[in-house]
Amino acid sequence: MLAFKPITIEDKEAITTFTLQGNLPNCDYAFANMCSWRFLYESEYAIADGFLFVRFYVEEKGRKHLAYMFPVGGGNLEKAVETLEADAEKMGYILLILGVTPDSKNKIDTLFPDRFTYIVERNYFDYIYLREDLATLKGKKFQPKRNHINKFKKQYEYTYLPITPEIVCQCMEVERIWCKANLNENDKEALAHENRSMIFAMQHFQELGLSGGAILVDGNIIAFTYGSPINNRIFGIHVEKADVGYEGIFSVINQEFASRIPQQYTYINREEDLGIPGLRKSKLSYNPVILLEKSSAFKRR
């Protein structure tokens, strides 16, 4: 049986040994995400038979349900999935694997034909872009973004700063301003969770392997963003916040940070839209090269 343990910062090397070398593009596989959201999902991991296994809890119809990520590794995948099924049964649950991409689905169906039911989760599709597209904004399709940036530059003189401990407090003030501008009762709990995740990330920035930047205007930080590698080809953007009173600021911080992401990363994953109309419109406007389909996979009884 698998010996799961809570995910902590000290587990970064053990976990990223699998994820960085793997080819799973989901934002869920970024170690910084796993660790900074552990308080909400009670995320745990185990390593066995050449695989990394991750399990966590999600809310389903008002009740907690144990769920798993698709195993990462190079061993016997059939045995790995059977190991997850045995662990789920031991815990009193039906096996549920979340974030299943089309490639992972094909692998499951080849090994276990007609034994899983899939539910496509559109709100949790990942938006994946070419790093070069976001860094350069070249071409007609990015003309509106360049227009926003040029308008901002005409109005404001700004400085780009890498995120360091010295500016963390100012960044979190931007988060407060952003929350005030976007808060409604339906989002209150979700924003509180996001804020807690951000505080943890900012307090453990280097240990989590994060990098990020901020925009300074008239001595005040008005936007910040940060992210980390998902694997050796894909970089994830986990947070992007700005004072919406500055028109064009999101286009500016997006390009400034993208242009500083190392060229080894061909792609940038800007995560999900969570079904939020404005966020979906914004992420589509950057012309993703991949809209990564993700599904929930339930083992049939």
CSV table of C-alpha atoms in Angstrom, one decimal:
chain,number,residue,atom,x,y,z
A,1,MET,CA,0.0,0.0,0.0
A,2,LEU,CA,1.0,3.6,-0.6
A,3,ALA,CA,2.5,5.6,2.3
A,4,PHE,CA,1.1,9.1,1.8
A,5,LYS,CA,2.5,12.1,3.6
A,6,PRO,CA,1.5,15.8,3.6
A,7,ILE,CA,3.2,18.0,1.0
A,8,THR,CA,5.6,20.4,2.5
A,9,ILE,CA,8.3,22.7,1.2
A,10,GLU,CA,10.9,20.2,2.2
A,11,ASP,CA,9.4,17.8,-0.4
A,12,LYS,CA,10.2,20.0,-3.4
A,13,GLU,CA,13.1,18.0,-4.7
A,14,ALA,CA,11.4,14.7,-4.3
A,15,ILE,CA,8.3,15.9,-6.1
A,16,THR,CA,10.0,17.9,-8.9
A,17,THR,CA,12.3,15.1,-9.7
A,18,PHE,CA,9.2,13.6,-11.3
A,19,THR,CA,7.2,16.6,-12.5
A,20,LEU,CA,10.0,18.6,-14.2
A,21,GLN,CA,11.1,15.6,-16.2
A,22,GLY,CA,7.6,14.6,-17.1
A,23,ASN,CA,5.4,15.7,-20.0
A,24,LEU,CA,2.2,16.5,-18.1
A,25,PRO,CA,1.3,20.1,-18.9
A,26,ASN,CA,-1.4,20.7,-16.3
A,27,CYS,CA,-1.0,23.7,-14.0
A,28,ASP,CA,-1.8,21.3,-11.1
A,29,TYR,CA,1.7,19.7,-11.4
A,30,ALA,CA,3.5,22.9,-10.5
A,31,PHE,CA,5.1,22.2,-7.0
A,32,ALA,CA,4.3,25.8,-5.9
A,33,ASN,CA,0.6,25.2,-6.5
A,34,MET,CA,0.6,21.9,-4.7
A,35,CYS,CA,2.3,23.3,-1.7
A,36,SER,CA,0.7,26.7,-1.4
A,37,TRP,CA,-2.9,25.2,-1.7
A,38,ARG,CA,-2.3,22.3,0.6
A,39,PHE,CA,-4.2,24.0,3.4
A,40,LEU,CA,-7.4,23.8,1.3
A,41,TYR,CA,-7.1,20.4,-0.4
A,42,GLU,CA,-5.1,18.5,2.3
A,43,SER,CA,-2.8,17.4,-0.5
A,44,GLU,CA,-0.5,14.4,0.1
A,45,TYR,CA,2.0,12.5,-1.9
A,46,ALA,CA,3.7,9.1,-2.1
A,47,ILE,CA,6.5,7.6,-4.2
A,48,ALA,CA,6.4,4.0,-5.2
A,49,ASP,CA,7.3,1.7,-8.1
A,50,GLY,CA,8.8,4.6,-10.2
A,51,PHE,CA,5.7,6.9,-9.8
A,52,LEU,CA,4.7,10.0,-8.0
A,53,PHE,CA,1.2,9.8,-6.6
A,54,VAL,CA,-0.8,12.8,-5.3
A,55,ARG,CA,-4.1,12.7,-3.5
A,56,PHE,CA,-6.3,15.4,-2.1
A,57,TYR,CA,-9.8,16.2,-1.1
A,58,VAL,CA,-12.5,18.1,-3.2
A,59,GLU,CA,-16.0,19.2,-2.4
A,60,GLU,CA,-18.7,17.3,-4.3
A,61,LYS,CA,-22.3,18.1,-3.7
A,62,GLY,CA,-21.5,19.5,-0.3
A,63,ARG,CA,-19.4,16.6,0.8
A,64,LYS,CA,-15.6,15.8,0.7
A,65,HIS,CA,-14.4,13.3,-1.8
A,66,LEU,CA,-10.9,11.9,-2.1
A,67,ALA,CA,-9.4,12.5,-5.5
A,68,TYR,CA,-6.1,11.7,-7.2
A,69,MET,CA,-3.9,13.3,-9.9
A,70,PHE,CA,-2.8,11.2,-12.8
A,71,PRO,CA,0.4,9.4,-11.7
A,72,VAL,CA,3.7,10.8,-12.9
A,73,GLY,CA,6.6,8.4,-13.7
A,74,GLY,CA,8.0,5.8,-16.0
A,75,GLY,CA,7.0,2.5,-14.4
A,76,ASN,CA,4.0,0.2,-15.0
A,77,LEU,CA,1.0,2.5,-15.5
A,78,GLU,CA,-1.5,-0.3,-15.2
A,79,LYS,CA,-0.2,-1.3,-11.9
A,80,ALA,CA,-0.1,2.4,-10.8
A,81,VAL,CA,-3.8,3.0,-11.5
A,82,GLU,CA,-4.6,-0.3,-9.8
A,83,THR,CA,-2.6,0.9,-6.8
A,84,LEU,CA,-4.7,4.2,-6.7
A,85,GLU,CA,-7.9,2.1,-6.9
A,86,ALA,CA,-6.8,0.0,-3.9
A,87,ASP,CA,-5.9,3.1,-2.0
A,88,ALA,CA,-9.3,4.8,-2.7
A,89,GLU,CA,-11.1,1.6,-1.6
A,90,LYS,CA,-9.1,1.5,1.6
A,91,MET,CA,-10.1,5.1,2.3
A,92,GLY,CA,-13.8,4.3,1.5
A,93,TYR,CA,-14.1,6.0,-1.8
A,94,ILE,CA,-14.6,5.2,-5.5
A,95,LEU,CA,-11.5,6.0,-7.5
A,96,LEU,CA,-11.6,9.6,-8.9
A,97,ILE,CA,-8.8,11.0,-11.0
A,98,LEU,CA,-9.0,14.8,-11.7
A,99,GLY,CA,-7.3,16.9,-14.4
A,100,VAL,CA,-7.3,14.0,-16.9
A,101,THR,CA,-6.0,15.3,-20.3
A,102,PRO,CA,-6.9,13.6,-23.6
A,103,ASP,CA,-3.5,12.0,-23.7
A,104,SER,CA,-3.9,10.6,-20.2
A,105,LYS,CA,-7.5,9.5,-21.0
A,106,ASN,CA,-6.2,7.5,-24.0
A,107,LYS,CA,-3.6,5.8,-21.8
A,108,ILE,CA,-6.3,4.9,-19.2
A,109,ASP,CA,-8.7,3.6,-21.9
A,110,THR,CA,-6.0,1.5,-23.5
A,111,LEU,CA,-5.3,-0.2,-20.2
A,112,PHE,CA,-8.8,-0.2,-18.8
A,113,PRO,CA,-11.4,-0.2,-21.7
A,114,ASP,CA,-14.9,0.8,-20.6
A,115,ARG,CA,-14.0,0.9,-16.9
A,116,PHE,CA,-14.0,4.7,-16.4
A,117,THR,CA,-16.6,7.4,-16.9
A,118,TYR,CA,-15.4,10.8,-17.9
A,119,ILE,CA,-16.9,14.3,-17.3
A,120,VAL,CA,-15.3,17.1,-19.3
A,121,GLU,CA,-14.7,20.1,-17.0
A,122,ARG,CA,-14.6,23.2,-19.3
A,123,ASN,CA,-14.1,25.6,-16.4
A,124,TYR,CA,-10.9,23.9,-15.6
A,125,PHE,CA,-9.3,23.8,-19.0
A,126,ASP,CA,-5.8,25.2,-19.0
A,127,TYR,CA,-4.8,28.1,-21.3
A,128,ILE,CA,-1.4,27.4,-22.9
A,129,TYR,CA,0.5,29.9,-25.0
A,130,LEU,CA,3.8,30.2,-26.8
A,131,ARG,CA,6.2,32.0,-24.6
A,132,GLU,CA,7.4,34.0,-27.6
A,133,ASP,CA,3.9,35.1,-28.4
A,134,LEU,CA,3.3,36.6,-25.0
A,135,ALA,CA,6.8,38.1,-24.8
A,136,THR,CA,6.8,39.8,-28.2
A,137,LEU,CA,3.0,40.3,-29.0
A,138,LYS,CA,3.9,40.2,-32.7
A,139,GLY,CA,1.4,40.1,-35.5
A,140,LYS,CA,-2.1,41.4,-36.2
A,141,LYS,CA,-3.8,39.2,-33.7
A,142,PHE,CA,-2.0,40.9,-30.9
A,143,GLN,CA,-2.6,44.5,-32.1
A,144,PRO,CA,-5.2,45.2,-29.4
A,145,LYS,CA,-2.7,44.2,-26.7
A,146,ARG,CA,0.0,46.4,-28.2
A,147,ASN,CA,-2.5,49.3,-28.3
A,148,HIS,CA,-3.2,48.9,-24.6
A,149,ILE,CA,0.5,48.9,-23.8
A,150,ASN,CA,1.3,51.9,-25.9
A,151,LYS,CA,-1.6,53.9,-24.4
A,152,PHE,CA,-0.3,53.0,-20.9
A,153,LYS,CA,3.2,54.0,-21.8
A,154,LYS,CA,2.0,57.4,-23.0
A,155,GLN,CA,0.3,58.1,-19.7
A,156,TYR,CA,2.8,56.7,-17.3
A,157,GLU,CA,6.5,56.3,-16.7
A,158,TYR,CA,7.0,52.9,-15.0
A,159,THR,CA,9.7,50.6,-13.7
A,160,TYR,CA,9.7,46.8,-13.7
A,161,LEU,CA,11.0,45.2,-10.5
A,162,PRO,CA,11.6,41.5,-9.7
A,163,ILE,CA,9.7,40.4,-6.7
A,164,THR,CA,11.9,40.4,-3.6
A,165,PRO,CA,11.1,40.4,0.1
A,166,GLU,CA,11.4,44.2,0.2
A,167,ILE,CA,8.3,44.7,-2.0
A,168,VAL,CA,6.1,41.9,-0.8
A,169,CYS,CA,4.0,44.1,1.4
A,170,GLN,CA,3.4,46.5,-1.4
A,171,CYS,CA,2.4,43.6,-3.7
A,172,MET,CA,-0.1,42.4,-1.1
A,173,GLU,CA,-1.6,45.9,-1.0
A,174,VAL,CA,-2.3,45.6,-4.7
A,175,GLU,CA,-4.0,42.3,-3.9
A,176,ARG,CA,-6.2,44.1,-1.4
A,177,ILE,CA,-7.1,46.8,-4.0
A,178,TRP,CA,-7.9,44.2,-6.6
A,179,CYS,CA,-10.1,42.2,-4.2
A,180,LYS,CA,-12.0,45.4,-3.3
A,181,ALA,CA,-12.7,46.1,-6.9
A,182,ASN,CA,-13.8,42.5,-7.7
A,183,LEU,CA,-15.4,41.3,-4.5
A,184,ASN,CA,-18.9,40.0,-4.4
A,185,GLU,CA,-20.6,37.7,-1.9
A,186,ASN,CA,-20.4,34.7,-4.2
A,187,ASP,CA,-16.6,35.0,-4.5
A,188,LYS,CA,-15.8,35.9,-0.9
A,189,GLU,CA,-14.8,32.5,0.2
A,190,ALA,CA,-12.8,31.7,-3.0
A,191,LEU,CA,-10.9,35.0,-2.8
A,192,ALA,CA,-10.1,34.4,0.9
A,193,HIS,CA,-8.6,31.0,-0.1
A,194,GLU,CA,-6.6,32.6,-2.9
A,195,ASN,CA,-5.3,35.3,-0.5
A,196,ARG,CA,-4.2,32.6,2.0
A,197,SER,CA,-2.4,30.8,-0.8
A,198,MET,CA,-0.7,34.0,-1.9
A,199,ILE,CA,0.5,34.9,1.6
A,200,PHE,CA,2.1,31.5,1.9
A,201,ALA,CA,3.7,31.8,-1.5
A,202,MET,CA,5.1,35.2,-0.8
A,203,GLN,CA,6.5,34.1,2.6
A,204,HIS,CA,8.3,31.1,0.9
A,205,PHE,CA,9.0,32.6,-2.5
A,206,GLN,CA,12.5,31.2,-3.0
A,207,GLU,CA,11.9,27.9,-1.3
A,208,LEU,CA,8.9,27.2,-3.6
A,209,GLY,CA,11.0,28.0,-6.7
A,210,LEU,CA,8.9,31.0,-7.7
A,211,SER,CA,9.9,34.0,-9.8
A,212,GLY,CA,7.9,37.1,-10.5
A,213,GLY,CA,7.8,40.8,-11.2
A,214,ALA,CA,6.0,44.1,-10.4
A,215,ILE,CA,5.3,47.4,-12.0
A,216,LEU,CA,6.2,50.6,-10.2
A,217,VAL,CA,4.5,54.0,-11.0
A,218,ASP,CA,5.2,57.1,-9.0
A,219,GLY,CA,6.8,55.1,-6.2
A,220,ASN,CA,3.9,52.7,-5.9
A,221,ILE,CA,3.5,49.1,-7.0
A,222,ILE,CA,0.4,48.9,-9.2
A,223,ALA,CA,0.7,45.3,-10.5
A,224,PHE,CA,2.5,42.1,-9.8
A,225,THR,CA,2.7,38.5,-11.0
A,226,TYR,CA,4.5,35.3,-10.3
A,227,GLY,CA,4.9,31.7,-11.4
A,228,SER,CA,7.1,28.6,-11.5
A,229,PRO,CA,8.0,25.7,-13.8
A,230,ILE,CA,5.5,23.0,-14.4
A,231,ASN,CA,8.0,20.9,-16.3
A,232,ASN,CA,11.1,21.6,-18.3
A,233,ARG,CA,9.2,23.0,-21.3
A,234,ILE,CA,6.2,24.7,-19.7
A,235,PHE,CA,6.2,27.6,-17.2
A,236,GLY,CA,3.1,28.3,-15.2
A,237,ILE,CA,1.7,31.8,-14.3
A,238,HIS,CA,0.0,31.3,-10.9
A,239,VAL,CA,-1.0,34.8,-10.0
A,240,GLU,CA,-1.5,38.1,-11.8
A,241,LYS,CA,-2.9,41.1,-10.0
A,242,ALA,CA,-3.2,44.8,-10.8
A,243,ASP,CA,-4.9,48.0,-9.8
A,244,VAL,CA,-7.6,48.1,-12.4
A,245,GLY,CA,-7.7,51.9,-12.2
A,246,TYR,CA,-4.7,51.9,-14.6
A,247,GLU,CA,-5.9,51.1,-18.0
A,248,GLY,CA,-3.7,48.6,-19.9
A,249,ILE,CA,-1.8,47.5,-16.8
A,250,PHE,CA,-2.6,43.8,-17.2
A,251,SER,CA,-1.2,43.8,-20.7
A,252,VAL,CA,1.9,45.5,-19.5
A,253,ILE,CA,2.7,43.2,-16.6
A,254,ASN,CA,1.9,40.2,-18.7
A,255,GLN,CA,4.4,41.1,-21.4
A,256,GLU,CA,7.1,42.4,-19.1
A,257,PHE,CA,7.1,39.1,-17.1
A,258,ALA,CA,6.7,36.8,-20.2
A,259,SER,CA,9.7,38.5,-21.8
A,260,ARG,CA,11.9,37.6,-18.8
A,261,ILE,CA,10.9,33.9,-18.6
A,262,PRO,CA,13.9,31.8,-19.7
A,263,GLN,CA,13.8,30.7,-23.3
A,264,GLN,CA,14.0,27.0,-22.4
A,265,TYR,CA,10.3,27.2,-21.7
A,266,THR,CA,8.5,27.0,-25.0
A,267,TYR,CA,5.1,27.4,-23.5
A,268,ILE,CA,3.4,29.4,-20.8
A,269,ASN,CA,0.4,27.9,-18.9
A,270,ARG,CA,-1.9,30.7,-17.6
A,271,GLU,CA,-4.1,28.2,-15.8
A,272,GLU,CA,-7.9,28.0,-15.7
A,273,ASP,CA,-10.7,30.5,-16.0
A,274,LEU,CA,-12.9,28.8,-13.4
A,275,GLY,CA,-16.0,29.7,-15.5
A,276,ILE,CA,-15.6,33.4,-14.8
A,277,PRO,CA,-16.9,35.2,-18.0
A,278,GLY,CA,-14.4,38.1,-17.8
A,279,LEU,CA,-11.5,35.9,-17.1
A,280,ARG,CA,-12.4,33.6,-20.0
A,281,LYS,CA,-12.7,36.5,-22.4
A,282,SER,CA,-9.3,37.8,-21.3
A,283,LYS,CA,-7.5,34.5,-21.5
A,284,LEU,CA,-9.0,33.8,-25.0
A,285,SER,CA,-7.9,37.2,-26.2
A,286,TYR,CA,-4.3,36.2,-25.8
A,287,ASN,CA,-4.8,33.5,-28.5
A,288,PRO,CA,-3.8,30.2,-26.7
A,289,VAL,CA,-2.1,27.7,-28.9
A,290,ILE,CA,-3.6,24.9,-26.7
A,291,LEU,CA,-6.8,25.0,-24.8
A,292,LEU,CA,-6.0,22.0,-22.6
A,293,GLU,CA,-9.1,19.8,-22.1
A,294,LYS,CA,-9.3,18.3,-18.6
A,295,SER,CA,-11.8,15.8,-17.3
A,296,SER,CA,-12.8,14.0,-14.2
A,297,ALA,CA,-12.4,10.2,-14.4
A,298,PHE,CA,-14.6,8.0,-12.2
A,299,LYS,CA,-13.9,4.3,-11.9
A,300,ARG,CA,-17.2,2.5,-12.6
A,301,ARG,CA,-18.6,0.2,-10.0
